[in-house]
PDB file of C-alpha atoms in Angstrom:
ATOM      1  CA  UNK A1299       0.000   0.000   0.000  1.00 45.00           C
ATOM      2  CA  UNK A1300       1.689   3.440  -1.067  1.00 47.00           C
ATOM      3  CA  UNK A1301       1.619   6.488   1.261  1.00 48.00           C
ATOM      4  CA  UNK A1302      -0.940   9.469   0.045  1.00 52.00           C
ATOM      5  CA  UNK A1303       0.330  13.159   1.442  1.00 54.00           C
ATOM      6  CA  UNK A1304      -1.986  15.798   1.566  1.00 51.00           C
ATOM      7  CA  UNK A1305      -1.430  18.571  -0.970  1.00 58.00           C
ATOM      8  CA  UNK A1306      -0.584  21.605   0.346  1.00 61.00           C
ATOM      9  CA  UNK A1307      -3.067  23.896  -0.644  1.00 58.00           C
ATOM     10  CA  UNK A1308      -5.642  21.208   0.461  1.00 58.00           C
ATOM     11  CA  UNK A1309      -8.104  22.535   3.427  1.00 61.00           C
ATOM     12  CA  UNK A1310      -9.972  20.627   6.252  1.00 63.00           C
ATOM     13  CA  UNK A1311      -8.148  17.380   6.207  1.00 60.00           C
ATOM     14  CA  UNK A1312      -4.771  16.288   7.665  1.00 64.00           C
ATOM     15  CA  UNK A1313      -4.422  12.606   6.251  1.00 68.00           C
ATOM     16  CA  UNK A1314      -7.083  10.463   4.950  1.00 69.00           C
ATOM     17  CA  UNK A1315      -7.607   6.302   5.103  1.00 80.00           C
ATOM     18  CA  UNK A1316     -10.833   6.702   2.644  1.00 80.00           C
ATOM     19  CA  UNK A1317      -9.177   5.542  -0.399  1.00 83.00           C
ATOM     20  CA  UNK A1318     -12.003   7.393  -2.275  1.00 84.00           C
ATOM     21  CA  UNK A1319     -11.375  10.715  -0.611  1.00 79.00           C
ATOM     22  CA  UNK A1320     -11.448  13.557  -2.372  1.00 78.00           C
ATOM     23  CA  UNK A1321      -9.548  16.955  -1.132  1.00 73.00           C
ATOM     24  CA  UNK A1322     -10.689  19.950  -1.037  1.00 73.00           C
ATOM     25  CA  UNK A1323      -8.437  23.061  -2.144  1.00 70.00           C
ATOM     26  CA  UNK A1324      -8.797  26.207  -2.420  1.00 67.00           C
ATOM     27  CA  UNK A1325      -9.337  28.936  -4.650  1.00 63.00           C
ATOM     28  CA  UNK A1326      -6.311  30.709  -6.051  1.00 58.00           C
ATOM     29  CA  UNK A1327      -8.593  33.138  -7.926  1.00 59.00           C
ATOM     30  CA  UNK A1328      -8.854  35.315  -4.849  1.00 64.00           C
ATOM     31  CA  UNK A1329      -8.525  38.359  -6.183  1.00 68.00           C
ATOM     32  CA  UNK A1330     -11.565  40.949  -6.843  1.00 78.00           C
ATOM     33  CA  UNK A1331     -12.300  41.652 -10.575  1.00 86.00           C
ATOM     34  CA  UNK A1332     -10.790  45.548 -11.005  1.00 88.00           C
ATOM     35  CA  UNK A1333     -13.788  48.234 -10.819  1.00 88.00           C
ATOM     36  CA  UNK A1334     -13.888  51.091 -13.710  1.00 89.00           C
ATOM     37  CA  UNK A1335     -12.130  54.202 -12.711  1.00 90.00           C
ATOM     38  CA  UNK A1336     -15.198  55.937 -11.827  1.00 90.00           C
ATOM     39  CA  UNK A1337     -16.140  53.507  -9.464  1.00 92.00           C
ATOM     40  CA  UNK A1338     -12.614  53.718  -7.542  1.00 92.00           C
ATOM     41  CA  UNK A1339     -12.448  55.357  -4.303  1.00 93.00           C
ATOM     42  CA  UNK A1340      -8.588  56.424  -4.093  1.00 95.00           C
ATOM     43  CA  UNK A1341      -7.347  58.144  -1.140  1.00 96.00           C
ATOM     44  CA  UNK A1342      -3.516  59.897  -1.689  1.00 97.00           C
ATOM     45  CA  UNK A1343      -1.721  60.604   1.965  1.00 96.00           C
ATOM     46  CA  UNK A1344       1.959  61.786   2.500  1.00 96.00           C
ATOM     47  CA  UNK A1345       4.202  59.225   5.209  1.00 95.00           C
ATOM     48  CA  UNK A1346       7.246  59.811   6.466  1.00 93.00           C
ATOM     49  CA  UNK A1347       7.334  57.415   9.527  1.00 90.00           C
ATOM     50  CA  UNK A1348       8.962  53.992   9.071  1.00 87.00           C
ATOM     51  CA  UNK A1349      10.941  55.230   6.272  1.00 88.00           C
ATOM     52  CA  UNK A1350      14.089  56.553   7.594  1.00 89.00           C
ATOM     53  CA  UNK A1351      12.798  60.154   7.242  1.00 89.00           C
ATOM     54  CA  UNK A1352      12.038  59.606   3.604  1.00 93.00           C
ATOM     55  CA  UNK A1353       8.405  61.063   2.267  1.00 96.00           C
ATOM     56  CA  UNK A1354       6.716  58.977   0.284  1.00 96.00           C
ATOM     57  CA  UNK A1355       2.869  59.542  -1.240  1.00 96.00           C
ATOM     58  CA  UNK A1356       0.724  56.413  -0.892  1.00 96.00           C
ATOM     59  CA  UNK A1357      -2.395  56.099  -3.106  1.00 97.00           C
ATOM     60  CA  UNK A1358      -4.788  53.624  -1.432  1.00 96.00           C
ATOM     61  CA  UNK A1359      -8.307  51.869  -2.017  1.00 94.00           C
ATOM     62  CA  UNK A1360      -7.236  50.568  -5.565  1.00 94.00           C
ATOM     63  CA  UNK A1361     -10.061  47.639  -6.016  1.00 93.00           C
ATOM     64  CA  UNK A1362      -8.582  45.444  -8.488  1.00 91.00           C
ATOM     65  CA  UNK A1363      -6.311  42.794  -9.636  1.00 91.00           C
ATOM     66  CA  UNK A1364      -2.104  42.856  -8.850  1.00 91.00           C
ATOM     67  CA  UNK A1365      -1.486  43.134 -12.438  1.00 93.00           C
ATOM     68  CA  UNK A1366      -4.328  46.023 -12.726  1.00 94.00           C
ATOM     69  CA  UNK A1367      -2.285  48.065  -9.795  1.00 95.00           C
ATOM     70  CA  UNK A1368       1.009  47.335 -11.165  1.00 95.00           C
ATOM     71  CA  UNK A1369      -0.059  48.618 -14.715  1.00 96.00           C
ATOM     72  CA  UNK A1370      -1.766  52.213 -12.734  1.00 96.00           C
ATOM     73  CA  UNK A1371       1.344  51.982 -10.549  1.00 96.00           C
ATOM     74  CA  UNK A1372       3.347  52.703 -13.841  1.00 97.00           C
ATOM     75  CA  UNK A1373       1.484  54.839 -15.560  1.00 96.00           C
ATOM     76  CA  UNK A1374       1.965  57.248 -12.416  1.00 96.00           C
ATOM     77  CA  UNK A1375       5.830  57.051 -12.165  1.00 96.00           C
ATOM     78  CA  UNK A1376       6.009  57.299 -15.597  1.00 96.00           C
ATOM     79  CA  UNK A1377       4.049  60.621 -16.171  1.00 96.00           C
ATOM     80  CA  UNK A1378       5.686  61.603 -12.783  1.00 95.00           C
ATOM     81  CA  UNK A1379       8.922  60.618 -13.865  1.00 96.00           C
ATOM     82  CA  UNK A1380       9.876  59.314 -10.069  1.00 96.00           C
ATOM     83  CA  UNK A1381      10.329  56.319  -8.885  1.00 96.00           C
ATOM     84  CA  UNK A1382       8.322  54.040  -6.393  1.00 96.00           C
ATOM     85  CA  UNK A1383       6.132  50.489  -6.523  1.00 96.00           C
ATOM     86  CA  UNK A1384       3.012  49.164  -6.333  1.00 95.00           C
ATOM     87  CA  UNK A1385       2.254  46.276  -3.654  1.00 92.00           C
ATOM     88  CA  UNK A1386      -0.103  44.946  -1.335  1.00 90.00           C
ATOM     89  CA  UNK A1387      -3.051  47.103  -2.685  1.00 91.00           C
ATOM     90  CA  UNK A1388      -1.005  50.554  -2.310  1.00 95.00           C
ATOM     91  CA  UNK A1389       1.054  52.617  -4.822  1.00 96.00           C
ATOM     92  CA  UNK A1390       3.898  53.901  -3.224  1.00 96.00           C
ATOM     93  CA  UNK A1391       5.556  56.957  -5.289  1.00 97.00           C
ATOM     94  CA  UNK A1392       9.004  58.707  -3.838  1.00 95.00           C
ATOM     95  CA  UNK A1393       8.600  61.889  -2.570  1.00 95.00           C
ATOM     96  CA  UNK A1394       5.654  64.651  -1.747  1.00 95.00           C
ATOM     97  CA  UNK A1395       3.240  64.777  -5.335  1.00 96.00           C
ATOM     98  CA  UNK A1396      -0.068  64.651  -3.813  1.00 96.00           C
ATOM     99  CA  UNK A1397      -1.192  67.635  -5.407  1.00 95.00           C
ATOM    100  CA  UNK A1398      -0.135  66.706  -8.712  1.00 95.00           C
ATOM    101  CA  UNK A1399      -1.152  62.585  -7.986  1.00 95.00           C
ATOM    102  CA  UNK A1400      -4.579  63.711  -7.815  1.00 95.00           C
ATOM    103  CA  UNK A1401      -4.725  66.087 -10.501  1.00 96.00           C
ATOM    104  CA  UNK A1402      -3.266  62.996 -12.592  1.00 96.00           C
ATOM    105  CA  UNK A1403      -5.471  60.756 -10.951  1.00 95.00           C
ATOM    106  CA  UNK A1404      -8.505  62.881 -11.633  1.00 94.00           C
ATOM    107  CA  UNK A1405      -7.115  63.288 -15.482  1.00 95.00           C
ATOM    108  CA  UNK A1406      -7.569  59.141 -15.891  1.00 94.00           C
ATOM    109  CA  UNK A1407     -11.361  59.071 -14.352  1.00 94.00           C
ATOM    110  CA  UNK A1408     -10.458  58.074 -10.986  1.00 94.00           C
ATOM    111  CA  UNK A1409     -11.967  60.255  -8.323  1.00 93.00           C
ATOM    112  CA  UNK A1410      -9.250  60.632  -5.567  1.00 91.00           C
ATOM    113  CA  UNK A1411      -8.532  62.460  -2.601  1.00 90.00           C
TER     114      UNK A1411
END
């Protein structure tokens, strides 16, 4: 008789004897389908803390798929021409541009403030 390990991504069970058993694994696919601009709420704040005294503007509230942020995150340091990255739901841009974030912002559709 050979050994059956559970797969990783498998949820609920620890080890089976049911030869028959069937796992149960979960959905990758996690990730929300990406609203239309007009329906984004962005918010666009200044920090400073945790960064070793370096200001950065954050653009948060993005509803949408990784790829979707990483592809807005890059349109904004482009037309900036700065730095920064896009992770975790946030677009992080180097240095103080919240004025001109929103303006550009506002200039694709998205409502931000």
């Amino acid at each position: 008789m050979s050994k059956k390990h559970t797969p990783r991504n498998a949820t609920g069970v620890v080890y089976s004897t049911n030869p028959d058993f069937q796992y149960q694994y979960e959905d990758d696919s996690s990730q929300p389908e990406t609203l239309a601009p007009s329906a984004q709420k962005l918010r666009v704040r200044m920090e400073r803390s945790g960064r070793g005294g370096k200001t950065v503007t954050v653009v948060s509230g993005f509803i949408g798929t990784d790829d979707d942020l990483s592809d807005l995150g890059k349109t904004l340091k482009t037309r900036l021409g700065v730095g920064g990255s896009a992770k975790d739901g946030l677009i992080i841009i180097q240095g103080d541009f919240r004025d001109r974030l929103i303006a550009l912002l506002q200039s694709l559709g998205y409502p931000a403030k």
